[in-house]
mmCIF file of C-alpha atoms and ligand atoms in Angstrom:
data_model
loop_
_atom_site.group_PDB
_atom_site.id
_atom_site.type_symbol
_atom_site.label_atom_id
_atom_site.label_comp_id
_atom_site.label_asym_id
_atom_site.label_seq_id
_atom_site.Cartn_x
_atom_site.Cartn_y
_atom_site.Cartn_z
ATOM 1 C CA UNK Z 1 -6.688 14.063 -9.202
ATOM 2 C CA UNK Z 2 -5.518 15.906 -6.144
ATOM 3 C CA UNK Z 3 -8.493 17.673 -4.598
ATOM 4 C CA UNK Z 4 -8.293 21.422 -4.384
ATOM 5 C CA UNK Z 5 -8.078 23.057 -1.011
ATOM 6 C CA UNK Z 6 -5.317 23.332 1.447
ATOM 7 C CA UNK Z 7 -4.486 20.892 4.181
ATOM 8 C CA UNK Z 8 -3.835 22.317 7.586
ATOM 9 C CA UNK Z 9 -2.334 20.321 10.399
ATOM 10 C CA UNK Z 10 -4.019 21.338 13.630
ATOM 11 C CA UNK Z 11 -2.229 18.992 15.911
ATOM 12 C CA UNK Z 12 1.392 19.765 15.521
ATOM 13 C CA UNK Z 13 3.821 17.663 17.461
ATOM 14 C CA UNK Z 14 7.547 17.698 17.839
ATOM 15 C CA UNK Z 15 8.884 15.450 15.143
ATOM 16 C CA UNK Z 16 12.134 13.696 14.780
ATOM 17 C CA UNK Z 17 12.762 12.664 11.224
ATOM 18 C CA UNK Z 18 10.766 10.198 9.213
ATOM 19 C CA UNK Z 19 10.326 7.598 11.924
ATOM 20 C CA UNK Z 20 7.699 9.605 13.715
ATOM 21 C CA UNK Z 21 4.162 8.708 12.742
ATOM 22 C CA UNK Z 22 1.314 10.382 14.518
ATOM 23 C CA UNK Z 23 -2.371 9.902 14.662
ATOM 24 C CA UNK Z 24 -2.696 13.650 14.444
ATOM 25 C CA UNK Z 25 -5.757 15.320 13.066
ATOM 26 C CA UNK Z 26 -5.962 16.601 9.570
ATOM 27 C CA UNK Z 27 -8.375 19.249 8.583
ATOM 28 C CA UNK Z 28 -9.313 19.741 4.992
ATOM 29 C CA UNK Z 29 -11.716 22.474 4.121
ATOM 30 C CA UNK Z 30 -12.881 22.602 7.700
ATOM 31 C CA UNK Z 31 -13.879 18.924 7.976
ATOM 32 C CA UNK Z 32 -12.439 16.996 10.885
ATOM 33 C CA UNK Z 33 -10.752 13.965 9.444
ATOM 34 C CA UNK Z 34 -10.064 11.899 12.543
ATOM 35 C CA UNK Z 35 -11.124 8.330 11.949
ATOM 36 C CA UNK Z 36 -9.602 4.879 12.107
ATOM 37 C CA UNK Z 37 -7.472 4.047 9.111
ATOM 38 C CA UNK Z 38 -6.747 0.418 8.259
ATOM 39 C CA UNK Z 39 -4.297 -0.420 5.495
ATOM 40 C CA UNK Z 40 -4.525 -3.819 3.805
ATOM 41 C CA UNK Z 41 -1.058 -5.011 2.834
ATOM 42 C CA UNK Z 42 0.362 -8.053 1.095
ATOM 43 C CA UNK Z 43 2.205 -9.355 -1.941
ATOM 44 C CA UNK Z 44 0.934 -8.878 -5.501
ATOM 45 C CA UNK Z 45 -2.227 -11.014 -5.898
ATOM 46 C CA UNK Z 46 -2.410 -11.824 -2.188
ATOM 47 C CA UNK Z 47 -6.151 -11.066 -2.180
ATOM 48 C CA UNK Z 48 -6.282 -7.470 -0.982
ATOM 49 C CA UNK Z 49 -9.089 -6.505 -3.337
ATOM 50 C CA UNK Z 50 -11.259 -9.430 -2.201
ATOM 51 C CA UNK Z 51 -10.715 -8.422 1.421
ATOM 52 C CA UNK Z 52 -11.708 -4.827 0.691
ATOM 53 C CA UNK Z 53 -14.762 -5.925 -1.272
ATOM 54 C CA UNK Z 54 -15.843 -8.112 1.626
ATOM 55 C CA UNK Z 55 -15.673 -5.255 4.118
ATOM 56 C CA UNK Z 56 -17.206 -2.739 1.737
ATOM 57 C CA UNK Z 57 -20.531 -4.474 2.469
ATOM 58 C CA UNK Z 58 -20.257 -3.392 6.103
ATOM 59 C CA UNK Z 59 -21.867 -0.109 6.981
ATOM 60 C CA UNK Z 60 -19.722 2.613 8.510
ATOM 61 C CA UNK Z 61 -16.666 1.515 6.576
ATOM 62 C CA UNK Z 62 -15.427 3.376 3.571
ATOM 63 C CA UNK Z 63 -13.221 1.351 1.304
ATOM 64 C CA UNK Z 64 -10.588 2.897 -0.930
ATOM 65 C CA UNK Z 65 -9.208 0.548 -3.545
ATOM 66 C CA UNK Z 66 -5.727 0.975 -4.914
ATOM 67 C CA UNK Z 67 -5.482 3.432 -7.789
ATOM 68 C CA UNK Z 68 -3.987 0.743 -10.075
ATOM 69 C CA UNK Z 69 -6.190 1.925 -12.963
ATOM 70 C CA UNK Z 70 -4.389 5.256 -12.762
ATOM 71 C CA UNK Z 71 -1.006 3.527 -12.837
ATOM 72 C CA UNK Z 72 -2.087 1.868 -16.084
ATOM 73 C CA UNK Z 73 -3.312 5.076 -17.622
ATOM 74 C CA UNK Z 74 -1.980 8.511 -16.897
ATOM 75 C CA UNK Z 75 -2.926 10.806 -19.741
ATOM 76 C CA UNK Z 76 -2.815 7.885 -22.139
ATOM 77 C CA UNK Z 77 0.490 6.427 -20.850
ATOM 78 C CA UNK Z 78 0.919 3.142 -18.985
ATOM 79 C CA UNK Z 79 3.746 3.555 -16.449
ATOM 80 C CA UNK Z 80 2.980 0.124 -14.888
ATOM 81 C CA UNK Z 81 3.634 -1.661 -18.190
ATOM 82 C CA UNK Z 82 6.694 0.502 -18.868
ATOM 83 C CA UNK Z 83 8.136 -0.335 -15.451
ATOM 84 C CA UNK Z 84 7.831 -4.087 -16.077
ATOM 85 C CA UNK Z 85 9.352 -3.721 -19.569
ATOM 86 C CA UNK Z 86 12.354 -1.676 -18.429
ATOM 87 C CA UNK Z 87 12.537 -1.102 -14.667
ATOM 88 C CA UNK Z 88 15.844 0.774 -14.802
ATOM 89 C CA UNK Z 89 14.388 3.400 -17.086
ATOM 90 C CA UNK Z 90 10.798 3.586 -15.839
ATOM 91 C CA UNK Z 91 10.907 2.475 -12.194
ATOM 92 C CA UNK Z 92 11.152 6.028 -10.913
ATOM 93 C CA UNK Z 93 8.380 7.166 -13.235
ATOM 94 C CA UNK Z 94 5.935 4.591 -11.902
ATOM 95 C CA UNK Z 95 6.977 4.967 -8.271
ATOM 96 C CA UNK Z 96 6.734 8.766 -8.357
ATOM 97 C CA UNK Z 97 3.189 8.435 -9.621
ATOM 98 C CA UNK Z 98 2.347 5.639 -7.156
ATOM 99 C CA UNK Z 99 3.574 7.883 -4.327
ATOM 100 C CA UNK Z 100 1.412 10.769 -5.524
ATOM 101 C CA UNK Z 101 -1.739 8.695 -5.990
ATOM 102 C CA UNK Z 102 -1.368 6.977 -2.600
ATOM 103 C CA UNK Z 103 -0.707 10.265 -0.837
ATOM 104 C CA UNK Z 104 -3.881 11.549 -2.463
ATOM 105 C CA UNK Z 105 -5.770 8.511 -1.108
ATOM 106 C CA UNK Z 106 -4.397 9.024 2.401
ATOM 107 C CA UNK Z 107 -5.505 12.652 2.369
ATOM 108 C CA UNK Z 108 -9.002 12.317 0.946
ATOM 109 C CA UNK Z 109 -11.601 13.766 3.290
ATOM 110 C CA UNK Z 110 -13.184 10.945 5.308
ATOM 111 C CA UNK Z 111 -16.806 10.045 4.952
ATOM 112 C CA UNK Z 112 -17.001 7.247 7.546
ATOM 113 C CA UNK Z 113 -15.751 6.375 11.045
ATOM 114 C CA UNK Z 114 -13.573 3.620 9.558
ATOM 115 C CA UNK Z 115 -11.485 3.829 6.435
ATOM 116 C CA UNK Z 116 -9.978 0.776 4.832
ATOM 117 C CA UNK Z 117 -7.472 1.203 2.060
ATOM 118 C CA UNK Z 118 -5.371 -0.977 -0.221
ATOM 119 C CA UNK Z 119 -1.655 -0.579 0.426
ATOM 120 C CA UNK Z 120 -0.127 2.647 1.673
ATOM 121 C CA UNK Z 121 2.516 5.199 0.874
ATOM 122 C CA UNK Z 122 4.702 3.247 3.338
ATOM 123 C CA UNK Z 123 4.693 -0.078 1.493
ATOM 124 C CA UNK Z 124 5.197 1.742 -1.800
ATOM 125 C CA UNK Z 125 8.501 3.018 -0.412
ATOM 126 C CA UNK Z 126 9.614 0.269 1.975
ATOM 127 C CA UNK Z 127 8.695 -2.622 -0.327
ATOM 128 C CA UNK Z 128 8.522 -1.622 -3.984
ATOM 129 C CA UNK Z 129 11.066 1.198 -4.204
ATOM 130 C CA UNK Z 130 13.383 -0.730 -1.893
ATOM 131 C CA UNK Z 131 13.040 -3.837 -4.052
ATOM 132 C CA UNK Z 132 13.871 -1.986 -7.266
ATOM 133 C CA UNK Z 133 16.935 -0.442 -5.679
ATOM 134 C CA UNK Z 134 18.212 -3.524 -3.854
ATOM 135 C CA UNK Z 135 17.869 -5.701 -6.940
ATOM 136 C CA UNK Z 136 20.017 -3.261 -8.919
ATOM 137 C CA UNK Z 137 17.114 -2.187 -11.117
ATOM 138 C CA UNK Z 138 16.968 1.413 -9.899
ATOM 139 C CA UNK Z 139 19.892 3.834 -10.285
ATOM 140 C CA UNK Z 140 21.099 5.264 -6.992
ATOM 141 C CA UNK Z 141 20.209 8.815 -8.020
ATOM 142 C CA UNK Z 142 16.579 7.803 -8.683
ATOM 143 C CA UNK Z 143 16.433 6.075 -5.314
ATOM 144 C CA UNK Z 144 17.891 9.179 -3.624
ATOM 145 C CA UNK Z 145 15.329 11.497 -5.228
ATOM 146 C CA UNK Z 146 12.393 9.229 -4.345
ATOM 147 C CA UNK Z 147 13.707 8.902 -0.788
ATOM 148 C CA UNK Z 148 13.999 12.669 -0.412
ATOM 149 C CA UNK Z 149 10.399 13.031 -1.593
ATOM 150 C CA UNK Z 150 9.186 10.325 0.789
ATOM 151 C CA UNK Z 151 11.093 11.768 3.754
ATOM 152 C CA UNK Z 152 9.755 15.237 3.069
ATOM 153 C CA UNK Z 153 6.160 14.036 2.768
ATOM 154 C CA UNK Z 154 6.199 11.882 5.891
ATOM 155 C CA UNK Z 155 7.942 14.581 7.921
ATOM 156 C CA UNK Z 156 5.714 17.468 6.908
ATOM 157 C CA UNK Z 157 2.335 15.831 6.434
ATOM 158 C CA UNK Z 158 0.568 13.775 9.048
ATOM 159 C CA UNK Z 159 -0.384 10.416 7.519
ATOM 160 C CA UNK Z 160 -2.198 8.524 10.256
ATOM 161 C CA UNK Z 161 -2.570 4.740 10.089
ATOM 162 C CA UNK Z 162 -4.146 2.810 12.976
ATOM 163 C CA UNK Z 163 -3.782 -0.777 11.843
ATOM 164 C CA UNK Z 164 -1.979 -2.750 9.168
ATOM 165 C CA UNK Z 165 -3.693 -5.961 8.092
ATOM 166 C CA UNK Z 166 -1.059 -8.198 6.513
ATOM 167 C CA UNK Z 167 -2.426 -10.857 4.165
ATOM 168 C CA UNK Z 168 0.389 -13.344 4.489
ATOM 169 C CA UNK Z 169 0.801 -15.642 1.513
ATOM 170 C CA UNK Z 170 3.465 -17.841 0.041
ATOM 171 C CA UNK Z 171 5.019 -16.445 -3.141
ATOM 172 C CA UNK Z 172 3.911 -19.647 -4.933
ATOM 173 C CA UNK Z 173 0.247 -18.971 -4.175
ATOM 174 C CA UNK Z 174 0.585 -15.436 -5.537
ATOM 175 C CA UNK Z 175 2.276 -16.764 -8.642
ATOM 176 C CA UNK Z 176 -0.603 -19.158 -9.313
ATOM 177 C CA UNK Z 177 -3.184 -16.419 -8.737
ATOM 178 C CA UNK Z 178 -1.287 -14.089 -11.057
ATOM 179 C CA UNK Z 179 -1.355 -16.684 -13.805
ATOM 180 C CA UNK Z 180 -5.082 -17.147 -13.332
ATOM 181 C CA UNK Z 181 -5.979 -13.487 -13.468
ATOM 182 C CA UNK Z 182 -3.761 -12.786 -16.479
ATOM 183 C CA UNK Z 183 -3.318 -9.015 -16.173
ATOM 184 C CA UNK Z 184 -1.448 -8.089 -19.362
ATOM 185 C CA UNK Z 185 1.326 -6.024 -17.686
ATOM 186 C CA UNK Z 186 2.040 -8.762 -15.141
ATOM 187 C CA UNK Z 187 2.720 -11.651 -17.537
ATOM 188 C CA UNK Z 188 6.453 -11.000 -17.192
ATOM 189 C CA UNK Z 189 6.523 -11.335 -13.387
ATOM 190 C CA UNK Z 190 8.676 -14.341 -12.386
ATOM 191 C CA UNK Z 191 8.370 -16.234 -9.108
ATOM 192 C CA UNK Z 192 11.667 -14.672 -7.942
ATOM 193 C CA UNK Z 193 10.115 -11.202 -8.080
ATOM 194 C CA UNK Z 194 7.267 -12.326 -5.804
ATOM 195 C CA UNK Z 195 9.826 -13.952 -3.503
ATOM 196 C CA UNK Z 196 11.730 -10.663 -3.104
ATOM 197 C CA UNK Z 197 8.546 -8.726 -2.371
ATOM 198 C CA UNK Z 198 7.534 -11.439 0.114
ATOM 199 C CA UNK Z 199 10.887 -11.264 1.910
ATOM 200 C CA UNK Z 200 10.680 -7.471 2.209
ATOM 201 C CA UNK Z 201 7.158 -7.736 3.640
ATOM 202 C CA UNK Z 202 8.260 -10.353 6.163
ATOM 203 C CA UNK Z 203 11.238 -8.237 7.250
ATOM 204 C CA UNK Z 204 9.048 -5.165 7.622
ATOM 205 C CA UNK Z 205 5.889 -6.585 9.218
ATOM 206 C CA UNK Z 206 6.914 -9.874 10.893
ATOM 207 C CA UNK Z 207 10.575 -9.578 11.863
ATOM 208 C CA UNK Z 208 10.142 -5.811 12.169
ATOM 209 C CA UNK Z 209 13.806 -5.456 11.380
ATOM 210 C CA UNK Z 210 13.885 -3.198 8.336
ATOM 211 C CA UNK Z 211 11.717 -0.086 8.081
ATOM 212 C CA UNK Z 212 9.636 1.697 10.749
ATOM 213 C CA UNK Z 213 6.107 0.493 11.397
ATOM 214 C CA UNK Z 214 3.438 3.184 11.090
ATOM 215 C CA UNK Z 215 0.890 1.085 13.064
ATOM 216 C CA UNK Z 216 0.357 -2.268 14.813
ATOM 217 C CA UNK Z 217 0.107 -5.311 12.536
ATOM 218 C CA UNK Z 218 -2.613 -7.959 12.340
ATOM 219 C CA UNK Z 219 -1.505 -11.001 10.354
ATOM 220 C CA UNK Z 220 -4.086 -13.029 8.430
ATOM 221 C CA UNK Z 221 -2.865 -16.220 6.712
ATOM 222 C CA UNK Z 222 -4.086 -15.881 3.132
ATOM 223 C CA UNK Z 223 -3.063 -18.955 1.151
ATOM 224 C CA UNK Z 224 -6.560 -20.439 1.341
ATOM 225 C CA UNK Z 225 -9.314 -20.601 -1.251
ATOM 226 C CA UNK Z 226 -11.930 -17.878 -1.512
ATOM 227 C CA UNK Z 227 -14.495 -19.497 0.763
ATOM 228 C CA UNK Z 228 -12.004 -20.058 3.568
ATOM 229 C CA UNK Z 229 -10.643 -16.533 3.126
ATOM 230 C CA UNK Z 230 -14.098 -15.002 3.549
ATOM 231 C CA UNK Z 231 -14.397 -17.054 6.722
ATOM 232 C CA UNK Z 232 -11.023 -15.727 7.912
ATOM 233 C CA UNK Z 233 -12.157 -12.154 7.332
ATOM 234 C CA UNK Z 234 -15.330 -12.753 9.307
ATOM 235 C CA UNK Z 235 -13.378 -14.319 12.175
ATOM 236 C CA UNK Z 236 -11.055 -11.327 12.303
ATOM 237 C CA UNK Z 237 -13.770 -8.708 11.878
ATOM 238 C CA UNK Z 238 -13.780 -7.607 15.525
ATOM 239 C CA UNK Z 239 -10.015 -7.371 15.737
ATOM 240 C CA UNK Z 240 -9.885 -5.323 12.560
ATOM 241 C CA UNK Z 241 -12.674 -2.983 13.516
ATOM 242 C CA UNK Z 242 -11.296 -2.573 17.034
ATOM 243 C CA UNK Z 243 -8.877 -0.146 15.375
ATOM 244 C CA UNK Z 244 -11.789 2.255 15.590
ATOM 245 C CA UNK Z 245 -11.527 2.528 19.381
HETATM 246 N N1 LIG C 301 2.986 -2.148 -7.940
HETATM 247 C C1 LIG C 301 4.250 -1.580 -8.071
HETATM 248 N N2 LIG C 301 4.678 -0.674 -7.174
HETATM 249 C C2 LIG C 301 3.916 -0.332 -6.103
HETATM 250 C C3 LIG C 301 2.644 -0.902 -5.925
HETATM 251 C C4 LIG C 301 2.205 -1.836 -6.874
HETATM 252 O O1 LIG C 301 4.963 -1.890 -9.018
HETATM 253 N N3 LIG C 301 4.390 0.557 -5.244
HETATM 254 C C5 LIG C 301 2.487 -3.055 -8.975
HETATM 255 C C6 LIG C 301 2.430 -4.503 -8.617
HETATM 256 C C7 LIG C 301 1.280 -5.018 -9.441
HETATM 257 C C8 LIG C 301 0.342 -3.828 -9.580
HETATM 258 O O2 LIG C 301 1.137 -2.683 -9.261
HETATM 259 O O3 LIG C 301 1.721 -5.386 -10.732
HETATM 260 C C9 LIG C 301 -0.855 -3.893 -8.633
HETATM 261 O O4 LIG C 301 -0.389 -4.554 -7.496
HETATM 262 P P1 LIG C 301 -1.105 -4.818 -6.140
HETATM 263 O O5 LIG C 301 -0.509 -6.011 -5.498
HETATM 264 O O6 LIG C 301 -1.009 -3.596 -5.326
HETATM 265 O O7 LIG C 301 -2.608 -5.050 -6.506
HETATM 266 P P2 LIG C 301 -3.284 -6.414 -6.822
HETATM 267 O O8 LIG C 301 -4.468 -6.121 -7.685
HETATM 268 O O9 LIG C 301 -2.262 -7.358 -7.364
HETATM 269 O O10 LIG C 301 -3.712 -6.878 -5.393
HETATM 270 P P3 LIG C 301 -4.603 -8.108 -4.974
HETATM 271 O O11 LIG C 301 -4.534 -9.162 -6.031
HETATM 272 O O12 LIG C 301 -3.991 -8.542 -3.663
HETATM 273 O O13 LIG C 301 -5.977 -7.572 -4.823
#
């Protein structure tokens, strides 16, 4: 649910279109919201949740998991399942709701000096909406409407991000992990779908040749087993938390 109360931007800056991301302050109900924001990004089943769970044990970090449960149940409907069944018809429905729920996450009043969240409104647009459109599964009019919404939101609302942590996997690893976890909606996901998402992530965060970057990127190789991944997170702890300075 979107919290009640108005959001007031107190640090207004000259803006030029959607490419301008600020670390401006947001004030909601009088609470100063300036804090480091770290977004964990990566392909489907790349291990984002495990990473967030690991850092949730650290004090002074608040962890916001992705609102995927909402995407599977909005007033008794499952837009995630609908999107996988018929992307042309339901892609815009899911992505409109994803955009709303992620915006809500970005704007929640902070309770800690460091906030870590799963995905962002930026990857929702630059990766998932882009993928639906480029693969011919989203009508141009739907893409235009979603883009207008995204441009309006990112132009008129300050959405600060200080660091992107990219869990870099091979699409094959994600495919194996997907098969293991067996989420009902995702049984239809073929390897090619994970390959497209992977390519879009690489273009955005590694080649930096597609969409604007809202923050610097820290890449963590994430094809390893759980034990090694926990080790990787520990090794990168300082770099990740340096976003707080
Ligand atoms: N999804 C989508 N559009 C978005 C964001 C996500 O269609 N803008 C879909 C992809 C997945 C489901 O939502 O089927 C949840 O995906 P995530 O990769 O975000 O979450 P996971 O639980 O798979 O992440 P991980 O396994 O890395 O913890």
